Each structure stands twice: as C-alpha cells, then as structure tokens.
GROMACS .gro file of C-alpha atoms in nm:
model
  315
    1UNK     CA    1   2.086   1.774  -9.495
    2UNK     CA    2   2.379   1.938  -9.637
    3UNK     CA    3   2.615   1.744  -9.411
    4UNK     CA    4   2.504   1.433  -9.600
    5UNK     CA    5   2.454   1.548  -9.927
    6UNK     CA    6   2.812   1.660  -9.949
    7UNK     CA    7   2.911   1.334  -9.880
    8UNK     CA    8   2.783   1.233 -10.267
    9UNK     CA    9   3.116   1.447 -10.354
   10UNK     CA   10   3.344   1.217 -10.151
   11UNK     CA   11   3.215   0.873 -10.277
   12UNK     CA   12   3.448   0.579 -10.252
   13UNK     CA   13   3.618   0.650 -10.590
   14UNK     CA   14   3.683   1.008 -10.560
   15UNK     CA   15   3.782   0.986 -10.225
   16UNK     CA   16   4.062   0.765 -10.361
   17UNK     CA   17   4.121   0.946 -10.631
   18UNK     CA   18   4.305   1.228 -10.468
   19UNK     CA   19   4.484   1.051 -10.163
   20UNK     CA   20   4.797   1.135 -10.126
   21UNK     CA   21   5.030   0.877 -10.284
   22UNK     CA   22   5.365   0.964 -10.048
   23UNK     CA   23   5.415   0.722  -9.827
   24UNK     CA   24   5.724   0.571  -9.587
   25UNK     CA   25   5.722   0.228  -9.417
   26UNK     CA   26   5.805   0.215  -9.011
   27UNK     CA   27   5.807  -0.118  -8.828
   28UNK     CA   28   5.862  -0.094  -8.451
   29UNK     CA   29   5.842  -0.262  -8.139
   30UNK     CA   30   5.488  -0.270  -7.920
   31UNK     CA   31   5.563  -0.094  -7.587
   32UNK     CA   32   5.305  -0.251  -7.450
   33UNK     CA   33   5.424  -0.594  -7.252
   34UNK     CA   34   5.059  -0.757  -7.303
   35UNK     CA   35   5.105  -0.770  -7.589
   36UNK     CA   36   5.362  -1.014  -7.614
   37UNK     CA   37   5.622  -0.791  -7.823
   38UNK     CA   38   5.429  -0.807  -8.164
   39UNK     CA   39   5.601  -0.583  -8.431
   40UNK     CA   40   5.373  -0.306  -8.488
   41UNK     CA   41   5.336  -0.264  -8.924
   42UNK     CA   42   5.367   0.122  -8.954
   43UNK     CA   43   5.222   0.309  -9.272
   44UNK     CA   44   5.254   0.683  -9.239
   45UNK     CA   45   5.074   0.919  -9.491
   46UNK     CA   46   5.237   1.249  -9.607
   47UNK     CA   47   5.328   1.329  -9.236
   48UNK     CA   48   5.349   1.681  -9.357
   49UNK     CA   49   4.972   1.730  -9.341
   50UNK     CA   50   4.766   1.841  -9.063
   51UNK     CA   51   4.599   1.494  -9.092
   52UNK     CA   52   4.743   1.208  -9.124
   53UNK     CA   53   4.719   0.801  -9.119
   54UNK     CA   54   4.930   0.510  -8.901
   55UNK     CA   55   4.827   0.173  -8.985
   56UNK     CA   56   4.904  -0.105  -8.701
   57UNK     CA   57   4.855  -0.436  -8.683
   58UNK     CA   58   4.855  -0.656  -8.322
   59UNK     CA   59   4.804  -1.008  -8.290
   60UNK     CA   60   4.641  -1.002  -8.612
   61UNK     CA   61   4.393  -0.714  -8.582
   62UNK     CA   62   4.458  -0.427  -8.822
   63UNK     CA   63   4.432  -0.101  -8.622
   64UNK     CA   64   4.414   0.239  -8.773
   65UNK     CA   65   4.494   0.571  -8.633
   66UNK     CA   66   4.392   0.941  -8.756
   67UNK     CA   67   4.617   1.203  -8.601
   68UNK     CA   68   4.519   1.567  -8.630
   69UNK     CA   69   4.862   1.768  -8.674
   70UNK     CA   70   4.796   2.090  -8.667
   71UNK     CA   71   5.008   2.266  -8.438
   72UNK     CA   72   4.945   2.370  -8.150
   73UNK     CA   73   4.572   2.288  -8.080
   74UNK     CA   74   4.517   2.092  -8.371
   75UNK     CA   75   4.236   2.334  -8.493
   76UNK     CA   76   4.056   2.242  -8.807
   77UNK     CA   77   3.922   2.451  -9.083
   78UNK     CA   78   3.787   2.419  -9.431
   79UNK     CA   79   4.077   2.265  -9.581
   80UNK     CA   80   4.125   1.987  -9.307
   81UNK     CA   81   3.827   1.937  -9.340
   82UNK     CA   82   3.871   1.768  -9.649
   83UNK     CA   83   4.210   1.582  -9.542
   84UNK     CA   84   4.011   1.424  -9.233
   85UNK     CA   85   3.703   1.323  -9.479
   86UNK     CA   86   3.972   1.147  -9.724
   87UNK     CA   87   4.146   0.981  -9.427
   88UNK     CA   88   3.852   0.830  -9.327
   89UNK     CA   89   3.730   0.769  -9.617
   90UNK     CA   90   4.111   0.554  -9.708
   91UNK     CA   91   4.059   0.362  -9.424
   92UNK     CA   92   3.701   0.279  -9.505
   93UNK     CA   93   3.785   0.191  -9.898
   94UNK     CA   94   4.048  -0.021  -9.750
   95UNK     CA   95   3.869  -0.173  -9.566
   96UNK     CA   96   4.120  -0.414  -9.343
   97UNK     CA   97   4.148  -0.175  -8.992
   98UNK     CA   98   3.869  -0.293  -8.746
   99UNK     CA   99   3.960  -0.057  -8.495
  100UNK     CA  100   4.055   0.355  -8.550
  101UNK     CA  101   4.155   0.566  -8.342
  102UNK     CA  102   4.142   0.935  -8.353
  103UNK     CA  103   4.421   1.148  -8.195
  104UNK     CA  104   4.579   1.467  -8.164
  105UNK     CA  105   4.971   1.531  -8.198
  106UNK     CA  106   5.136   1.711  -7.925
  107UNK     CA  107   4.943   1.592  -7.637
  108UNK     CA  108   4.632   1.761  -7.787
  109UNK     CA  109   4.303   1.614  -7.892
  110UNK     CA  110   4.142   1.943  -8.097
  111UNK     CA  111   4.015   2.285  -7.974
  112UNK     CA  112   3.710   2.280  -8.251
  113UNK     CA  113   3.666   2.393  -8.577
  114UNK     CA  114   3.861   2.782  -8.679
  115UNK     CA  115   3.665   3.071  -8.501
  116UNK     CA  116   3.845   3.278  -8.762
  117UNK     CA  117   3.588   3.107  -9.051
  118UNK     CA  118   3.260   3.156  -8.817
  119UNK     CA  119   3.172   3.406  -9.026
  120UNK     CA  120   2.845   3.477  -9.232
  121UNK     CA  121   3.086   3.400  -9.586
  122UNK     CA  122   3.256   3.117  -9.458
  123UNK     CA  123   3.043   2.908  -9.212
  124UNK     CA  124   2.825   2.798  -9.527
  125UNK     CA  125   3.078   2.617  -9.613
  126UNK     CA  126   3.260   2.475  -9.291
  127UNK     CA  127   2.963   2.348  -9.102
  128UNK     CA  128   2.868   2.125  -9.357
  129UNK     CA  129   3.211   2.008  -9.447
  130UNK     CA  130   3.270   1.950  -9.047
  131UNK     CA  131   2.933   1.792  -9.008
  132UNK     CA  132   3.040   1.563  -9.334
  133UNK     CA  133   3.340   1.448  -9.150
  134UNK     CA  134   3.126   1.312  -8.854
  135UNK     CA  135   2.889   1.147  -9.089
  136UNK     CA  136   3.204   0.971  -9.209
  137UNK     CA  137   3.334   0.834  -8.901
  138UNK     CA  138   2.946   0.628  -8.918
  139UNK     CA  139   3.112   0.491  -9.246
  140UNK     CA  140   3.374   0.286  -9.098
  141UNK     CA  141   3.325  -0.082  -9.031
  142UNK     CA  142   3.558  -0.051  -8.737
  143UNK     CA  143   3.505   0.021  -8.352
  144UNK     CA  144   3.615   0.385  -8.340
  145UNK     CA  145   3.800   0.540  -8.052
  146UNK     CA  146   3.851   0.917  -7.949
  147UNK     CA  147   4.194   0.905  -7.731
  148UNK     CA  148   4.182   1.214  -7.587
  149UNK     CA  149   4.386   1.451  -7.381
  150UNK     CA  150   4.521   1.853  -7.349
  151UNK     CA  151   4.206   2.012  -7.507
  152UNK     CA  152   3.892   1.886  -7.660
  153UNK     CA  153   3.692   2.158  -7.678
  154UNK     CA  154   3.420   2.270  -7.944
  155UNK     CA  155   3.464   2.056  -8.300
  156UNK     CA  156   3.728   1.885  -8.094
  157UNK     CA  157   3.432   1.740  -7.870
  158UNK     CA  158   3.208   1.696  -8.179
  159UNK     CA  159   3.461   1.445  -8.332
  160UNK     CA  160   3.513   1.268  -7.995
  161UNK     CA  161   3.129   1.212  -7.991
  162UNK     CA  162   3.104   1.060  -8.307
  163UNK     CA  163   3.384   0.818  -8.183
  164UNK     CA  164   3.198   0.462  -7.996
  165UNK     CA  165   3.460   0.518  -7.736
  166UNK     CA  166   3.558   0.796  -7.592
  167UNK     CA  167   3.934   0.793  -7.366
  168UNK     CA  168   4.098   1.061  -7.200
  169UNK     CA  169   4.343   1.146  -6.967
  170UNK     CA  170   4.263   1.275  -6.623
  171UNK     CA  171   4.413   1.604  -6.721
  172UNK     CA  172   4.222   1.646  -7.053
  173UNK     CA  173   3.988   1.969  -7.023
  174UNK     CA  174   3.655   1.909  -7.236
  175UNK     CA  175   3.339   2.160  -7.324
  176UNK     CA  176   3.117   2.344  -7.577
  177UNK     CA  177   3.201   2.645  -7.545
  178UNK     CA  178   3.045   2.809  -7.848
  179UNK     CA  179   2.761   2.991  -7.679
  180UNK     CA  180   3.015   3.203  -7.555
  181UNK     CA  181   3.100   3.285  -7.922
  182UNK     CA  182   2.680   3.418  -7.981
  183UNK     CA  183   2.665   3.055  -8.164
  184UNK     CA  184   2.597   2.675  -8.024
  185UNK     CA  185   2.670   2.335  -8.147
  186UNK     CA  186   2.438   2.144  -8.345
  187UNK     CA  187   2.615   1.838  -8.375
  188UNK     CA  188   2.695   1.870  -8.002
  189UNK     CA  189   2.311   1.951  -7.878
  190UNK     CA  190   2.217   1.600  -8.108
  191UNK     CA  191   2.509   1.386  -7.967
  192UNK     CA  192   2.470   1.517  -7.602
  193UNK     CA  193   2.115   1.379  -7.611
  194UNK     CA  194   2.252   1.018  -7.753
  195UNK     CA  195   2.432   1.004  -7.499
  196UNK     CA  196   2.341   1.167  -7.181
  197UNK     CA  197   2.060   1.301  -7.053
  198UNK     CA  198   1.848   1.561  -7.166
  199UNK     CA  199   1.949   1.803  -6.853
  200UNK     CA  200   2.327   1.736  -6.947
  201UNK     CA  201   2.255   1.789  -7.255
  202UNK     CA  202   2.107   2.120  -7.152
  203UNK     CA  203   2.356   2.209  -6.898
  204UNK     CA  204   2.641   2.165  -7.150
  205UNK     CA  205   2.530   2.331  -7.456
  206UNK     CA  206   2.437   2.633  -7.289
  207UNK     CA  207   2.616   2.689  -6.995
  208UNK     CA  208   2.975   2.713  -7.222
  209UNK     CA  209   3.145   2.534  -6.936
  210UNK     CA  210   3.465   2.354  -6.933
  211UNK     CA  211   3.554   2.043  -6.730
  212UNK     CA  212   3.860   1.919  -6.624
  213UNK     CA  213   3.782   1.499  -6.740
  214UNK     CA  214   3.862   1.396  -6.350
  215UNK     CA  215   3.545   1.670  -6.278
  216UNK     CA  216   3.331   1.601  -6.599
  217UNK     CA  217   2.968   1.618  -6.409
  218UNK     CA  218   2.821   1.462  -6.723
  219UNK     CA  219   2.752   1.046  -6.734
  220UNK     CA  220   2.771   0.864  -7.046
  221UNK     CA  221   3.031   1.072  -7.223
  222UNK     CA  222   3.349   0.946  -7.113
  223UNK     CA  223   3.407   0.577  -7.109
  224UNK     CA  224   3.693   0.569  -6.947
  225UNK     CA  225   3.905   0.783  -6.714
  226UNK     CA  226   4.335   0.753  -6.733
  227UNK     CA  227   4.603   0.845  -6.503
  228UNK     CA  228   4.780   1.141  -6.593
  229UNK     CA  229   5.035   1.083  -6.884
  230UNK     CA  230   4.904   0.695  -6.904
  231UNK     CA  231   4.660   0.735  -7.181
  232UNK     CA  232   4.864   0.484  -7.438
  233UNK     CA  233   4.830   0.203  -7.163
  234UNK     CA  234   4.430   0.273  -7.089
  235UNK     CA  235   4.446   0.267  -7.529
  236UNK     CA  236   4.659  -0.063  -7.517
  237UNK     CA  237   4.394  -0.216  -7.252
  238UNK     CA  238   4.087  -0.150  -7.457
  239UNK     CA  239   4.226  -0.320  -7.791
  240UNK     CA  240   4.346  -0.608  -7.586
  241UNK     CA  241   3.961  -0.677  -7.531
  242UNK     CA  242   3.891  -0.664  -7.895
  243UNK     CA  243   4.255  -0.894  -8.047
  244UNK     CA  244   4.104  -1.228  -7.985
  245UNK     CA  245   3.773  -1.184  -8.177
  246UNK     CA  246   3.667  -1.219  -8.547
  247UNK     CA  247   3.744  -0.933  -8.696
  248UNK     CA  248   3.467  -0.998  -8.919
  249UNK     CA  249   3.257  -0.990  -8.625
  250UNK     CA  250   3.356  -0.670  -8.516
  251UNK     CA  251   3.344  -0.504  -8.850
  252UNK     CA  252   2.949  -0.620  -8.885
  253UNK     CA  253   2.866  -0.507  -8.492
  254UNK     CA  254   3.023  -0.165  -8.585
  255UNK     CA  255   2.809  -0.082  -8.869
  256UNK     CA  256   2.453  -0.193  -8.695
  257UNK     CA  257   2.596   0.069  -8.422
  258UNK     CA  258   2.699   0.308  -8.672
  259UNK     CA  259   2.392   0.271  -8.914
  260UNK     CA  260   2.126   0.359  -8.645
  261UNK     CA  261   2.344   0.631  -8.522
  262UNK     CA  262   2.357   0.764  -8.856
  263UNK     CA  263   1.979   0.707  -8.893
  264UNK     CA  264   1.919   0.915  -8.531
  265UNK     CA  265   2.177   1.210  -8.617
  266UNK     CA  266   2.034   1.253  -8.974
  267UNK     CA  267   1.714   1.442  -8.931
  268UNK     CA  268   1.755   1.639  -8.651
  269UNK     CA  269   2.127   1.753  -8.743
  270UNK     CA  270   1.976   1.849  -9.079
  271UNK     CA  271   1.730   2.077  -8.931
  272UNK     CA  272   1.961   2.225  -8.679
  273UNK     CA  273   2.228   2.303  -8.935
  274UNK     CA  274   1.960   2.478  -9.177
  275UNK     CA  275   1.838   2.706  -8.839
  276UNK     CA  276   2.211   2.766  -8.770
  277UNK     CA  277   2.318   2.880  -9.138
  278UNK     CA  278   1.974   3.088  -9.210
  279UNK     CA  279   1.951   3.232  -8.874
  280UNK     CA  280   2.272   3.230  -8.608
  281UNK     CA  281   2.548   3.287  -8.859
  282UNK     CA  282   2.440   3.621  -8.959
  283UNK     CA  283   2.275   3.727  -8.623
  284UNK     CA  284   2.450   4.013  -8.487
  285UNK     CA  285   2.530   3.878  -8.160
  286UNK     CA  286   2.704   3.518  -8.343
  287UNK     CA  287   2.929   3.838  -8.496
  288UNK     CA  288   3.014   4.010  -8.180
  289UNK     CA  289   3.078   3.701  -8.034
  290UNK     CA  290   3.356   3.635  -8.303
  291UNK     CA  291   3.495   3.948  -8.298
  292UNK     CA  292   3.540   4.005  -7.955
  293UNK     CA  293   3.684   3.638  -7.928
  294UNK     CA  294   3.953   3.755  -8.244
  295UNK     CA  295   4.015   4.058  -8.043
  296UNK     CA  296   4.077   3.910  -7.712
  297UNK     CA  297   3.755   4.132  -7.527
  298UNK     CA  298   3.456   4.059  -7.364
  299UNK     CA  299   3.136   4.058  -7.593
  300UNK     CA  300   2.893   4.343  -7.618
  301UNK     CA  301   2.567   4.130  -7.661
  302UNK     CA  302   2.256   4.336  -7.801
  303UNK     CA  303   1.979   4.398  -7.640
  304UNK     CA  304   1.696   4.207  -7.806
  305UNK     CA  305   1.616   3.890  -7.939
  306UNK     CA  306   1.709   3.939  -8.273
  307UNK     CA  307   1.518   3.554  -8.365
  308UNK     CA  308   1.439   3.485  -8.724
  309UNK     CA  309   1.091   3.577  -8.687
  310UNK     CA  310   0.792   3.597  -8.410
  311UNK     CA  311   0.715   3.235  -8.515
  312UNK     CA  312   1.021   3.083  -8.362
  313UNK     CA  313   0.832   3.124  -8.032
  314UNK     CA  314   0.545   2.968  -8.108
  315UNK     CA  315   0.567   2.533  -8.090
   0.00000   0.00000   0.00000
C-alpha cells in the first residue's frame, strides 16, 4: 500500500537526518502529588512548529509527548504530515520513551486532516502521507496514548485510533464526519472494526455523527472517561500503573501489540486507500462536498451513483 511504501522514504537514518537540531532544556516540578514530587526532565523541539516533542521522565520511566500546535484546531496537512512522521520517528530512533503521548495544544486534540487539500491534485499525496503517520505510531516500542479533549474529529480520530489508549475529557466532542464531505475514512472504517463492532463501525462511518465523549454510544473506543478540565490527572493515573515495571518489558509487549495491528491494518487499508484515490477523490459528489464545506453551504449531491464501474456491485 502506498501508506507503507512511503514509509521506505522515512527510514531510521533519514528520518534523523533532517530533525530539527534547536532545542532548549526545561526542568520542572510534577504537579501530580503521586508522584512523589519527581523533577520532570523537559526537552522541547523547535516549539515553533506545528509539531513538536516533550521528553519526561518519572520515577525512572522515560515518557514522551507529541503535541500538535497548530492553532486553533490543530489541523494537519501535507507538510505536518511530515513533522508528525519525523517526531515519531525521533522518538522511535531514540529509543529510551516507553510511553508517548499524543496531544493537542490549546485544549484541542485535532479536527482531521485540511479539507482545503481534499482535492483530486492534492489528496494523492495527503492520504498516503496521513496514512504513513499512523503506520508510524505501530513503530514505537512504547505504550501509546491519545489524551484527548475540545475536538477530535476526522484525521484527529484516525490518530487517536492508532493510539493503545485512548483518554478524553467528558467535554471532548469525537466523529467521522467525512461522509458529509461526499468522502469516508479508510483508516477509520479499518480501525472502527478493531475495535468495536461491526454495527458501530457502520453506524459511525456513515452516519457523519458527532458525540459528545460523556454520550459516545460506541464501546471499545474510549478507554477512559475524565471529569471536565481533569484530563492531566486521569493522564497522571494511567502512567502511575505503568512506573513500577521493566521498561524493557513494556517496550517488548508494545511491539507484539503493535506488530499484529500493523499486520491487520495493512491489507485492507491498502485496498481501501487505492478505491478512495482511483474512485472517491475525483467523484463529483467528494467535490461538491468540498466545495460547499469551503463555502459554508449545504451540498448539492447528484443524482446517480456515479461508482467506478457496474462491477462495484457485484461481490
């Protein structure tokens, strides 16, 4: 699949290669009282970029978190792409943090991928790029963990479900809404299945809806519910669960999880992303859908099928 082949082009010396060198030291106190006032080790990565890297260490366990900053929804296109691949990527060539968490600045997780690039010149290139940067996350020897809250909608959700853990606050409002844009998710339709049912799975991808977390009707996609404006302590109480074990440990039990994931994404995401970029992008209604969304009006859907070809009925 595309997704995976462009992932030859970020192999572990490249994706050194061109990581940005910049970096500023911060040492600061643990607000959390469990954990007994350990100095939290700070490295922050060019803090200028709409993605960048906070390395932690409590009680021994190295922690590392990717924030998306990329004001106001933290909305990723092409270029960020790239930045979140390479962040991953430094954490995984580094190879120390056994637990990363991924985080959006401003009390935002990510509203998806840029609807502004959905089109028939562009999306060649994003959807691949995106789906390499969830293929990365199954690189990292590390229990990964979406902390979520304002919006996680699209992409935003995508990334979350490539994350072992997913945490959000009470107030956090999650979805896939891209059948609304003439489109649908294929890295959502695959993950939904992992982890839900096949009826959720249905029910999300092509409803569009979006759920408040304290309403989400689907089981098996959040972990774990917090209290309005206490997501850092529900965050705090999961690591505590993981600081007394062998980080060695942890770093093998994440890759058997990650491996097979990787091994039950791979073949269907590759043939969803080739139906997607030879048939949806240019369809006229995936167009419409865009457009009206970039022009703030309802979409004017046309009238027939418009499918690739009669054999896309036939099974």
């Amino acid at each position: 699949m595309t997704a995976y082949r462009l992932s030859e082009n970020y192999n572990r010396g490249s994706s050194k290669a061109k990581m940005p060198k910049k970096e500023c030291q911060r040492t600061e106190k643990a607000e959390n009282p469990n954990s007994g006032d350990t100095e939290v080790q700070g490295t922050l990565r060019e803090l200028n970029m709409p993605v960048h890297v906070r390395n932690e260490e409590r009680a021994g366990l190295s922690i590392a978190r990717i924030i998306l900053d990329s004001a106001p929804l933290n909305i990723i296109d092409i270029d960020q792409c790239d930045e979140l691949i390479e962040s991953i990527y430094s954490i995984r060539d580094d190879d120390v943090a056994r637990i990363v968490i991924v985080q959006g600045e401003g009390a935002e997780f990510c509203s998806g991928t840029d609807i502004a690039q959905h089109t028939p010149e562009l999306m060649p290139e994003l959807l691949p790029r995106f789906h390499a940067c969830l293929s990365a996350m199954l690189s990292l020897d590390a229990i990964t963990i979406a902390a979520v809250e304002g919006h996680c909608l699209g992409g935003g959700l995508e990334l979350a479900l490539a994350c072992d853990r997913i945490l959000v606050d009470e107030e956090a409002k999650l979805g896939l809404p891209e059948i609304k844009l003439g489109c649908f998710p294929p890295a959502g339709w695959v993950q939904m299945l992992s982890r839900s049912s096949s009826g959720s799975a249905v029910r999300m991808v092509s409803s569009g809806d979006i759920y408040k977390a304290s309403e989400f009707p689907h089981q098996g996609v959040i972990d774990q519910i917090a209290p309005s404006g206490d997501l850092e302590k529900t965050i705090d109480q999961e690591i505590k669960a993981y600081l007394k074990l062998s980080p060695a440990m942890l770093a093998f039990t994440a890759r058997q999880f990650h491996r097979r994931a990787h091994d039950q994404w791979a073949r269907l995401l590759k043939d969803l992303e080739k139906d997607y970029l030879e048939g949806i992008v240019s369809h006229p209604d995936s167009r419409e859908g865009v457009e009206a969304f970039l022009e703030k009006r309802e979409p004017r859907w046309a009238d027939r099928l418009g499918l690739i070809g009669p054999e896309d009925l036939a099974f």
